[in-house]
């Protein structure tokens, strides 16, 4: 295939991981196709840019497991190493956030316990024990002289996770960590890709990025009789066996489930701007991605870093607590605590409205029956009180629904991703409005918010809801391809009581709105872009933070400021997890 604009190099090698077999409706075809060809590089080339903080959540955990499994360190010695670390763990990679190190110690203990328990159970049923594998398994074809119809001469399939094999080679195990609870299922294509490499791959030395593999195929003459895949939840130590089969079944599964998905990914064309743009090698040549220079007038960070994405949620979370932004938003740490009632209710109302607005043909909510409490409880899992509040909000929405009376020829996009690129900052801006629709050739951006309280009149809407400010700027930059003077930004503020909800409109073409939006976003974005430490900022939000269990200042705040009504509940669930010193 011809190289995409924006990349240069050789495309005869395809390297695929099971992750690339996951279905992803938001993934960009061009990004996937170029990502699978590791000998292609960006044009112009992008220099290596180290991160100021470890960005891979499992990185320190895998280093810790290497010490236990390959260097025979006792678990307590590894934990002590984690406790005493300041900066990179064992001198590898970027400095690790203190709460990230505390999470790693917690996950290590859960992993060791689960692995020891599973091995004892396997031996009890007659299976041989398995020991750690230092060189990961790879399944690679022989390099041909002539390329195939896709322009490829060699294929290489890799694995990720913790790998184990029995001494006689008859059993191979793979353990896949998850941040919270163990996943009870993974996509068929992904499991098929995993099984194929486990059954037919061979231990392969790691090599530097963008270097060619050996021209010979991997040796798969000594096949295991059984391959097993386990998923482990790092938060609770739960374990689920996802797969247990032989090489014949694995080969058939790969042909049926994984091969078609890999083929589609390797030959996909077209662009779909979104999260894929962050890691895309072809971004310089992409004409589908909207460029928005000086979107808010931000200044490049003094520390040159990898390309990142930001959203209104990122900005709000970082302003609330930089540590929470880094630990929860970027690393996805998860202590399995539940959201508060207000957040659960809000998500339920959003999901209900999104499902209705996405139906075709388009139909206004005023023409729909009001859902009863039993239906809301059944579909959302809300308790009686929250379901009653949600019912009131859905009833209020019926009168404010933008689809009421909308013409059949108008466009309606529910949860449509709007993407723009700020080149001087090397930042991808992502926004997902609740609804984008047209009315008489005018684009309208609708954000819906649920609340138990009325709007605070003493602060502007753009400051109260930065996503509205971002919408104004994206409209002004032409991210929706339309004249901002013929557009509107709307806020639908839903409350439970009859007549208490409001619909507010903002003109993105007015200079004063644009200036205010730039000020709001600049005040939020610049501290985020310049941050390298992600220090905790304690407050009431600590009670709902999913990383609070491993954050010493957050734990202290929750202890000293218990929530009314349940002072013990906030510490009991997390009391067994030591925060990092």
Coordinates of C-alpha atoms in Angstrom, one line a residue:
X1 CA 0.0 0.0 0.0
X2 CA 1.1 3.6 -0.6
X3 CA 2.3 5.4 2.5
X4 CA 0.0 7.9 4.1
X5 CA 0.9 11.5 3.8
X6 CA 2.9 12.5 6.9
X7 CA 4.9 9.3 7.2
X8 CA 8.0 7.9 5.6
X9 CA 10.0 4.7 5.8
X10 CA 9.3 1.0 5.0
X11 CA 5.9 -0.6 5.2
X12 CA 6.8 -4.2 4.5
X13 CA 6.6 -5.2 8.2
X14 CA 3.4 -5.6 10.2
X15 CA 3.6 -5.9 13.9
X16 CA 0.4 -6.5 15.7
X17 CA -0.5 -6.8 19.4
X18 CA -3.8 -8.2 20.7
X19 CA -4.9 -4.7 21.6
X20 CA -5.2 -3.9 18.0
X21 CA -7.8 -6.6 17.7
X22 CA -10.2 -4.8 20.1
X23 CA -13.3 -3.3 18.4
X24 CA -13.1 0.5 18.7
X25 CA -15.6 2.6 16.8
X26 CA -13.7 5.8 17.6
X27 CA -10.3 4.5 16.3
X28 CA -8.9 6.2 13.2
X29 CA -8.2 3.8 10.3
X30 CA -5.1 5.7 9.2
X31 CA -3.7 5.7 12.7
X32 CA -4.3 1.9 13.1
X33 CA -2.8 1.1 9.7
X34 CA 0.4 3.2 10.3
X35 CA 0.7 2.0 13.9
X36 CA 0.9 -1.6 12.7
X37 CA 3.9 -0.8 10.5
X38 CA 6.7 0.0 13.0
X39 CA 9.3 0.9 10.3
X40 CA 7.2 3.9 9.3
X41 CA 8.1 7.1 11.0
X42 CA 6.6 10.6 11.2
X43 CA 7.6 13.1 8.5
X44 CA 8.9 15.5 9.7
X45 CA 10.5 13.3 12.4
X46 CA 9.4 13.7 16.0
X47 CA 12.3 13.6 18.5
X48 CA 12.0 11.6 21.7
X49 CA 10.4 13.5 24.4
X50 CA 10.6 12.0 27.9
X51 CA 7.7 12.4 30.3
X52 CA 8.3 14.2 33.7
X53 CA 6.1 11.5 35.4
X54 CA 5.6 7.8 34.7
X55 CA 2.5 7.6 32.4
X56 CA 2.1 3.8 32.2
X57 CA 0.2 2.6 35.3
X58 CA 1.5 -1.0 35.1
X59 CA 5.1 0.0 34.5
X60 CA 6.3 0.1 38.2
X61 CA 4.2 -3.0 38.9
X62 CA 5.9 -5.0 36.2
X63 CA 9.3 -3.8 37.5
X64 CA 8.3 -4.9 41.0
X65 CA 7.1 -8.3 39.7
X66 CA 10.4 -8.7 37.8
X67 CA 12.3 -8.4 41.1
X68 CA 10.1 -11.0 42.8
X69 CA 9.9 -13.5 39.8
X70 CA 13.2 -13.1 38.1
X71 CA 15.6 -11.9 40.8
X72 CA 14.0 -13.8 43.7
X73 CA 13.4 -10.8 46.0
X74 CA 11.1 -11.5 48.9
X75 CA 7.8 -9.5 48.5
X76 CA 8.5 -7.4 51.6
X77 CA 11.9 -6.3 50.2
X78 CA 10.2 -5.2 47.0
X79 CA 7.6 -3.3 49.1
X80 CA 10.3 -1.6 51.0
X81 CA 12.0 -0.6 47.8
X82 CA 8.7 0.9 46.6
X83 CA 8.3 2.8 50.0
X84 CA 11.8 4.2 49.8
X85 CA 11.7 5.3 46.1
X86 CA 11.9 8.9 45.3
X87 CA 11.8 9.4 41.5
X88 CA 12.2 6.6 39.0
X89 CA 11.6 3.1 40.4
X90 CA 14.8 1.1 40.2
X91 CA 16.2 3.8 37.9
X92 CA 13.9 2.9 35.0
X93 CA 11.7 5.3 33.2
X94 CA 10.3 8.6 34.5
X95 CA 9.9 9.5 38.1
X96 CA 6.8 7.8 39.7
X97 CA 4.2 9.7 41.6
X98 CA 4.2 8.8 45.3
X99 CA 0.6 7.7 45.2
X100 CA 1.4 5.6 42.1
X101 CA 4.1 3.9 44.1
X102 CA 1.6 3.2 46.9
X103 CA -0.9 1.8 44.5
X104 CA 1.9 -0.4 43.0
X105 CA 2.7 -1.9 46.5
X106 CA -1.0 -2.6 47.0
X107 CA -1.3 -4.2 43.5
X108 CA 1.8 -6.3 44.0
X109 CA 0.5 -7.8 47.2
X110 CA -2.8 -8.7 45.6
X111 CA -1.1 -10.2 42.5
X112 CA 1.3 -12.3 44.6
X113 CA -1.5 -13.7 46.7
X114 CA -3.7 -14.4 43.7
X115 CA -0.9 -16.1 41.7
X116 CA 0.1 -18.3 44.7
X117 CA -3.4 -19.3 45.3
X118 CA -4.1 -20.2 41.7
X119 CA -0.9 -22.3 41.4
X120 CA -1.9 -24.3 44.5
X121 CA -5.3 -25.0 42.9
X122 CA -3.7 -26.0 39.6
X123 CA -1.3 -28.5 41.2
X124 CA -4.2 -29.9 43.2
X125 CA -6.0 -30.9 39.9
X126 CA -2.9 -32.4 38.4
X127 CA -1.5 -29.5 36.3
X128 CA 2.3 -28.9 36.5
X129 CA 3.4 -25.6 38.1
X130 CA 4.4 -22.8 35.8
X131 CA 7.4 -20.5 36.2
X132 CA 8.0 -16.9 34.9
X133 CA 9.2 -16.4 31.4
X134 CA 11.8 -13.6 30.9
X135 CA 11.6 -13.3 27.1
X136 CA 8.1 -12.6 25.9
X137 CA 6.5 -14.9 23.3
X138 CA 6.3 -13.7 19.7
X139 CA 4.8 -15.4 16.7
X140 CA 6.7 -14.3 13.5
X141 CA 6.5 -15.4 9.9
X142 CA 9.4 -15.9 7.6
X143 CA 10.4 -12.8 5.5
X144 CA 9.5 -13.3 1.9
X145 CA 11.3 -11.8 -1.1
X146 CA 8.1 -10.5 -2.7
X147 CA 5.4 -8.6 -0.9
X148 CA 1.9 -9.9 -0.7
X149 CA -1.3 -8.0 -1.8
X150 CA -1.0 -5.7 1.2
X151 CA 2.7 -4.9 0.4
X152 CA 3.8 -7.0 3.4
X153 CA 6.8 -9.4 3.5
X154 CA 6.7 -10.3 7.2
X155 CA 4.2 -10.5 10.0
X156 CA 5.0 -10.3 13.7
X157 CA 2.4 -10.9 16.5
X158 CA 3.3 -10.0 20.1
X159 CA 1.9 -10.4 23.6
X160 CA 1.7 -8.2 26.7
X161 CA 1.2 -9.4 30.3
X162 CA 3.0 -11.7 32.7
X163 CA 4.0 -15.0 31.0
X164 CA 4.6 -18.4 32.6
X165 CA 5.4 -21.9 31.4
X166 CA 5.8 -25.3 32.9
X167 CA 9.2 -26.9 33.0
X168 CA 8.3 -29.5 30.4
X169 CA 6.7 -26.8 28.2
X170 CA 3.2 -28.5 28.1
X171 CA 1.4 -25.6 29.8
X172 CA 1.7 -21.9 29.2
X173 CA -0.1 -19.2 31.2
X174 CA -0.7 -15.5 30.6
X175 CA -1.8 -13.1 33.3
X176 CA -3.4 -9.9 32.2
X177 CA -3.8 -7.1 34.9
X178 CA -6.8 -4.9 35.1
X179 CA -7.0 -1.7 37.2
X180 CA -10.1 -2.5 39.2
X181 CA -11.8 -5.8 39.3
X182 CA -10.8 -8.7 37.0
X183 CA -12.5 -8.5 33.6
X184 CA -14.9 -11.3 33.1
X185 CA -14.6 -11.2 29.3
X186 CA -12.5 -9.7 26.5
X187 CA -13.4 -9.4 22.8
X188 CA -13.2 -12.7 20.9
X189 CA -10.7 -11.3 18.4
X190 CA -8.4 -10.1 21.2
X191 CA -8.5 -13.5 23.0
X192 CA -7.9 -15.3 19.6
X193 CA -4.8 -13.2 19.0
X194 CA -3.5 -13.9 22.5
X195 CA -4.1 -17.7 22.2
X196 CA -2.4 -17.9 18.8
X197 CA 0.8 -16.3 20.1
X198 CA 0.8 -18.3 23.3
X199 CA 0.3 -21.6 21.4
X200 CA 2.5 -21.0 18.4
X201 CA 5.0 -18.3 19.5
X202 CA 8.5 -18.6 20.9
X203 CA 10.5 -16.6 23.5
X204 CA 12.0 -13.7 21.7
X205 CA 14.7 -11.2 22.8
X206 CA 13.4 -7.6 23.0
X207 CA 14.8 -5.2 20.4
X208 CA 15.0 -1.5 20.1
X209 CA 12.1 0.4 18.4
X210 CA 12.1 0.7 14.6
X211 CA 14.7 -2.1 14.2
X212 CA 14.0 -5.0 11.8
X213 CA 13.3 -8.5 13.2
X214 CA 15.2 -11.5 12.1
X215 CA 14.2 -12.7 8.6
X216 CA 13.4 -16.3 9.9
X217 CA 10.2 -17.4 11.4
X218 CA 9.9 -18.2 15.1
X219 CA 10.4 -21.9 16.0
X220 CA 7.1 -23.4 16.9
X221 CA 8.0 -27.1 16.7
X222 CA 7.5 -27.7 20.4
X223 CA 3.9 -26.7 21.0
X224 CA 2.3 -26.6 24.4
X225 CA -0.6 -28.9 25.1
X226 CA -2.6 -26.2 27.0
X227 CA -2.6 -22.4 27.0
X228 CA -4.5 -20.5 29.7
X229 CA -5.3 -16.8 30.1
X230 CA -6.2 -15.2 33.4
X231 CA -7.4 -11.7 34.2
X232 CA -6.5 -10.2 37.6
X233 CA -8.0 -7.2 39.2
X234 CA -5.3 -5.1 40.9
X235 CA -7.7 -3.4 43.2
X236 CA -9.3 -6.5 44.8
X237 CA -7.1 -9.4 43.7
X238 CA -10.0 -11.1 41.9
X239 CA -9.0 -13.6 39.2
X240 CA -11.0 -14.8 36.2
X241 CA -9.9 -17.5 33.8
X242 CA -10.7 -16.3 30.3
X243 CA -9.3 -19.1 28.2
X244 CA -8.1 -22.7 28.4
X245 CA -7.4 -24.6 25.2
X246 CA -4.9 -26.4 23.0
X247 CA -2.9 -25.2 19.9
X248 CA -5.3 -26.6 17.4
X249 CA -8.3 -24.7 18.9
X250 CA -6.1 -21.6 19.1
X251 CA -5.2 -21.7 15.5
X252 CA -8.8 -22.1 14.4
X253 CA -9.9 -19.4 16.7
X254 CA -7.3 -17.0 15.3
X255 CA -8.4 -17.7 11.7
X256 CA -12.1 -17.2 12.5
X257 CA -12.0 -14.3 15.0
X258 CA -8.6 -12.4 14.9
X259 CA -7.4 -12.6 11.3
X260 CA -10.3 -10.7 9.7
X261 CA -10.0 -7.9 12.3
X262 CA -6.2 -7.6 11.8
X263 CA -6.7 -7.5 8.0
X264 CA -9.3 -4.7 8.3
X265 CA -6.9 -2.8 10.6
X266 CA -3.9 -3.3 8.3
X267 CA -5.7 -2.1 5.2
X268 CA -8.1 0.6 6.6
X269 CA -8.3 3.9 4.9
X270 CA -9.7 7.3 5.8
X271 CA -9.4 9.4 8.9
X272 CA -11.4 9.8 12.0
X273 CA -10.0 12.6 14.3
X274 CA -10.2 11.9 18.0
X275 CA -8.1 10.3 20.7
X276 CA -6.1 8.4 18.0
X277 CA -4.5 11.7 16.9
X278 CA -2.4 11.8 20.1
X279 CA -0.2 8.9 19.0
X280 CA -0.6 9.1 15.3
X281 CA 2.5 9.2 13.2
X282 CA 0.6 10.7 10.2
X283 CA -0.8 13.8 11.9
X284 CA 1.4 16.2 9.9
X285 CA -0.2 15.1 6.7
X286 CA -3.8 14.7 7.9
X287 CA -6.2 17.1 6.3
X288 CA -9.2 15.8 8.2
X289 CA -7.9 17.1 11.6
X290 CA -8.9 20.7 12.1
X291 CA -6.0 23.0 12.9
X292 CA -6.8 25.7 15.5
X293 CA -3.7 27.8 16.1
X294 CA -3.9 30.1 19.1
X295 CA -7.2 28.5 20.1
X296 CA -7.0 30.2 23.6
X297 CA -3.6 31.9 23.2
X298 CA -1.7 29.4 25.3
X299 CA 2.1 29.4 25.8
X300 CA 4.2 26.3 25.0
X301 CA 5.5 24.6 28.1
X302 CA 9.1 25.2 29.0
X303 CA 9.6 21.4 29.1
X304 CA 9.1 19.9 25.7
X305 CA 6.8 16.9 26.1
X306 CA 5.0 14.3 24.1
X307 CA 1.8 15.2 22.3
X308 CA -1.2 15.2 24.7
X309 CA -4.9 15.6 24.6
X310 CA -7.0 17.8 26.8
X311 CA -10.7 18.1 27.4
X312 CA -13.0 20.3 29.6
X313 CA -13.1 17.4 32.1
X314 CA -9.3 17.3 32.2
X315 CA -9.2 21.0 32.9
X316 CA -11.8 20.9 35.7
X317 CA -10.2 17.9 37.3
X318 CA -6.7 19.4 37.3
X319 CA -8.0 22.6 38.7
X320 CA -9.6 20.7 41.5
X321 CA -6.6 18.5 42.2
X322 CA -3.6 17.9 40.0
X323 CA -2.8 14.6 41.6
X324 CA -6.4 13.3 40.9
X325 CA -6.0 14.4 37.3
X326 CA -2.8 12.4 36.9
X327 CA -3.8 9.4 39.0
X328 CA -7.4 8.9 38.0
X329 CA -7.7 10.6 34.6
X330 CA -4.3 9.5 33.1
X331 CA -3.3 6.4 35.1
X332 CA -6.9 5.2 35.7
X333 CA -6.2 4.1 39.3
X334 CA -9.4 2.7 40.8
X335 CA -10.2 1.8 44.4
X336 CA -13.6 0.4 43.4
X337 CA -15.5 3.0 45.5
X338 CA -18.9 4.0 44.1
X339 CA -19.9 7.4 42.8
X340 CA -22.1 9.6 45.0
X341 CA -25.8 9.6 44.4
X342 CA -25.8 12.8 42.4
X343 CA -23.1 11.6 40.0
X344 CA -24.9 8.2 39.5
X345 CA -28.2 10.0 38.9
X346 CA -26.6 12.4 36.4
X347 CA -25.0 9.6 34.4
X348 CA -28.3 7.7 34.3
X349 CA -30.2 10.7 33.0
X350 CA -27.4 11.4 30.4
X351 CA -27.4 7.7 29.2
X352 CA -31.2 7.7 29.0
X353 CA -31.3 10.9 26.9
X354 CA -28.4 9.9 24.7
X355 CA -30.2 6.6 23.8
X356 CA -33.3 8.5 22.9
X357 CA -31.6 11.2 20.9
X358 CA -29.6 8.6 18.9
X359 CA -32.7 6.7 17.7
X360 CA -33.6 7.0 14.1
X361 CA -35.8 8.4 12.7
X362 CA -35.4 11.5 14.9
X363 CA -38.1 12.0 17.4
X364 CA -38.7 14.7 20.0
X365 CA -38.9 13.6 23.6
X366 CA -42.2 15.5 23.9
X367 CA -43.7 12.8 21.8
X368 CA -42.5 10.0 24.0
X369 CA -44.2 8.6 27.1
X370 CA -42.8 9.7 30.5
X371 CA -40.9 6.7 31.9
X372 CA -42.3 5.3 35.2
X373 CA -40.2 4.7 38.3
X374 CA -40.1 1.0 37.7
X375 CA -38.6 1.4 34.2
X376 CA -36.0 3.9 35.4
X377 CA -34.9 1.6 38.3
X378 CA -34.7 -1.4 36.0
X379 CA -32.6 0.4 33.3
X380 CA -30.4 2.5 35.5
X381 CA -30.0 0.6 38.8
X382 CA -30.8 3.8 40.8
X383 CA -32.3 3.6 44.3
X384 CA -35.9 4.7 44.8
X385 CA -35.0 8.3 45.8
X386 CA -32.6 8.8 42.9
X387 CA -35.0 7.2 40.4
X388 CA -37.7 9.6 41.5
X389 CA -35.3 12.6 41.0
X390 CA -34.3 11.3 37.6
X391 CA -37.9 10.9 36.6
X392 CA -38.5 14.5 37.4
X393 CA -35.6 15.6 35.4
X394 CA -36.6 13.5 32.4
X395 CA -40.1 15.0 32.6
X396 CA -38.6 18.5 32.6
X397 CA -36.5 17.6 29.6
X398 CA -39.6 16.7 27.5
X399 CA -40.4 20.4 27.2
X400 CA -36.8 21.5 26.6
X401 CA -35.8 18.7 24.1
X402 CA -34.2 20.3 21.0
X403 CA -35.6 17.6 18.8
X404 CA -39.2 18.6 19.4
X405 CA -40.7 19.7 16.1
X406 CA -37.3 19.5 14.4
X407 CA -37.5 19.0 10.6
X408 CA -36.7 15.6 9.1
X409 CA -33.9 17.0 7.0
X410 CA -31.9 18.4 9.9
X411 CA -28.8 16.7 11.2
X412 CA -28.7 15.3 14.7
X413 CA -25.5 14.0 16.3
X414 CA -25.6 12.5 19.8
X415 CA -22.3 12.2 21.6
X416 CA -20.4 13.4 18.5
X417 CA -16.7 13.9 19.1
X418 CA -15.3 17.3 18.1
X419 CA -11.5 17.4 17.7
X420 CA -9.1 20.2 17.0
X421 CA -5.3 20.4 17.0
X422 CA -3.4 23.3 18.5
X423 CA 0.0 23.1 16.6
X424 CA 2.1 25.5 18.6
X425 CA 1.2 23.6 21.8
X426 CA 1.2 20.1 20.1
X427 CA -2.1 19.5 21.9
X428 CA -5.2 17.6 20.7
X429 CA -8.4 19.2 22.0
X430 CA -11.3 16.8 22.5
X431 CA -14.9 17.6 23.2
X432 CA -18.0 15.3 23.2
X433 CA -21.1 17.5 23.4
X434 CA -24.3 15.8 24.5
X435 CA -26.0 16.8 21.3
X436 CA -25.0 18.7 18.1
X437 CA -27.8 19.4 15.7
X438 CA -28.8 21.8 12.9
X439 CA -31.8 24.1 12.8
X440 CA -32.3 26.1 9.5
X441 CA -28.6 25.7 8.5
X442 CA -27.5 26.8 12.0
X443 CA -25.4 24.4 14.1
X444 CA -26.3 24.2 17.8
X445 CA -24.2 22.6 20.5
X446 CA -26.3 21.4 23.5
X447 CA -24.9 20.5 26.9
X448 CA -27.2 19.0 29.4
X449 CA -26.5 19.1 33.1
X450 CA -28.4 17.7 36.1
X451 CA -28.3 19.4 39.5
X452 CA -30.0 19.5 42.8
X453 CA -29.3 23.3 43.1
X454 CA -30.3 26.2 40.9
X455 CA -27.7 28.0 38.7
X456 CA -25.5 30.4 40.6
X457 CA -26.2 33.8 39.2
X458 CA -23.1 35.4 40.5
X459 CA -20.7 33.5 38.2
X460 CA -20.9 33.4 34.4
X461 CA -21.9 30.2 32.6
X462 CA -18.6 30.0 30.9
X463 CA -16.7 29.9 34.2
X464 CA -19.2 27.5 35.9
X465 CA -19.1 25.1 32.9
X466 CA -15.8 25.3 31.1
X467 CA -17.1 22.9 28.4
X468 CA -19.3 25.8 27.3
X469 CA -16.2 28.0 27.0
X470 CA -14.5 25.3 25.0
X471 CA -17.5 25.0 22.7
X472 CA -17.4 28.7 22.0
X473 CA -13.7 28.5 21.0
X474 CA -14.2 25.4 18.9
X475 CA -17.1 27.1 17.1
X476 CA -15.0 30.2 16.6
X477 CA -12.1 28.1 15.2
X478 CA -14.5 26.4 12.7
X479 CA -14.1 22.9 14.2
X480 CA -17.7 22.2 13.0
X481 CA -17.1 23.7 9.6
X482 CA -19.6 26.4 10.0
X483 CA -19.8 30.2 10.4
X484 CA -19.8 30.8 14.2
X485 CA -22.1 33.8 13.7
X486 CA -24.8 31.3 12.7
X487 CA -24.3 29.0 15.6
X488 CA -25.4 28.7 19.2
X489 CA -24.2 27.0 22.4
X490 CA -26.9 25.9 24.7
X491 CA -27.0 24.8 28.3
X492 CA -29.9 22.7 29.5
X493 CA -29.9 22.8 33.3
X494 CA -32.2 20.1 34.6
X495 CA -33.7 20.0 38.0
X496 CA -36.2 17.7 39.6
X497 CA -38.9 20.2 40.4
X498 CA -41.6 21.2 37.9
X499 CA -40.6 24.5 36.1
X500 CA -37.2 24.7 37.9
X501 CA -35.1 23.8 34.8
X502 CA -33.6 26.4 32.5
X503 CA -32.3 26.6 29.0
X504 CA -29.5 29.2 28.5
X505 CA -28.0 30.2 25.1
X506 CA -24.6 31.6 24.3
X507 CA -23.6 33.3 21.0
X508 CA -20.1 32.0 20.0
X509 CA -19.9 34.8 17.4
X510 CA -19.9 37.7 19.9
X511 CA -16.5 39.1 20.7
X512 CA -17.1 39.4 24.4
X513 CA -18.0 35.7 24.6
X514 CA -14.9 34.7 22.7
X515 CA -12.7 36.8 24.9
X516 CA -14.2 35.4 28.1
X517 CA -13.9 31.9 26.8
X518 CA -10.2 32.4 26.0
X519 CA -9.6 33.7 29.5
X520 CA -11.4 30.8 31.1
X521 CA -9.6 28.1 29.2
X522 CA -6.2 29.8 29.4
X523 CA -6.5 30.1 33.2
X524 CA -7.3 26.3 33.4
X525 CA -5.1 25.0 30.6
X526 CA -1.8 26.7 31.3
X527 CA -1.3 25.3 34.8
X528 CA -2.1 21.8 33.4
X529 CA 0.3 22.1 30.5
X530 CA 3.1 23.3 32.7
X531 CA 2.6 20.8 35.6
X532 CA 5.3 18.2 36.1
X533 CA 4.7 17.3 39.8
X534 CA 0.9 16.8 40.1
X535 CA 0.8 17.6 43.7
X536 CA -2.3 16.8 45.7
X537 CA -4.7 19.6 46.5
X538 CA -7.0 18.4 49.2
X539 CA -10.7 19.3 49.7
X540 CA -14.2 17.8 49.7
X541 CA -13.4 16.1 46.4
X542 CA -11.1 13.8 48.2
X543 CA -14.1 11.8 49.5
X544 CA -15.0 10.8 45.9
X545 CA -11.5 10.4 44.5
X546 CA -10.7 6.9 43.3
X547 CA -7.0 7.3 44.1
X548 CA -7.5 8.7 47.6
X549 CA -6.7 5.3 49.1
X550 CA -3.0 5.7 48.0
X551 CA -2.7 9.5 48.5
X552 CA -1.3 10.4 52.0
X553 CA -2.7 14.0 52.0
X554 CA -6.0 12.8 50.7
X555 CA -6.3 10.0 53.3
X556 CA -5.5 12.5 56.0
X557 CA -8.1 14.9 54.8
X558 CA -10.8 12.3 54.7
X559 CA -9.9 11.2 58.2
X560 CA -10.0 14.7 59.5
X561 CA -13.1 15.8 57.6
X562 CA -15.5 12.8 57.7
X563 CA -18.7 13.1 55.6
X564 CA -21.7 13.8 57.7
X565 CA -23.7 10.7 58.6
X566 CA -21.0 8.1 58.0
X567 CA -17.6 9.1 59.6
X568 CA -16.3 5.6 59.7
X569 CA -17.3 4.5 56.3
X570 CA -14.8 6.7 54.5
X571 CA -11.8 5.0 56.2
X572 CA -12.9 1.5 56.8
X573 CA -13.0 0.5 53.2
X574 CA -9.5 1.8 52.6
X575 CA -7.9 1.3 56.0
X576 CA -5.9 -1.7 54.9
X577 CA -4.1 0.1 52.2
X578 CA -1.0 2.1 53.3
X579 CA -0.5 5.4 51.6
X580 CA 3.0 6.2 50.4
X581 CA 5.2 8.2 52.8

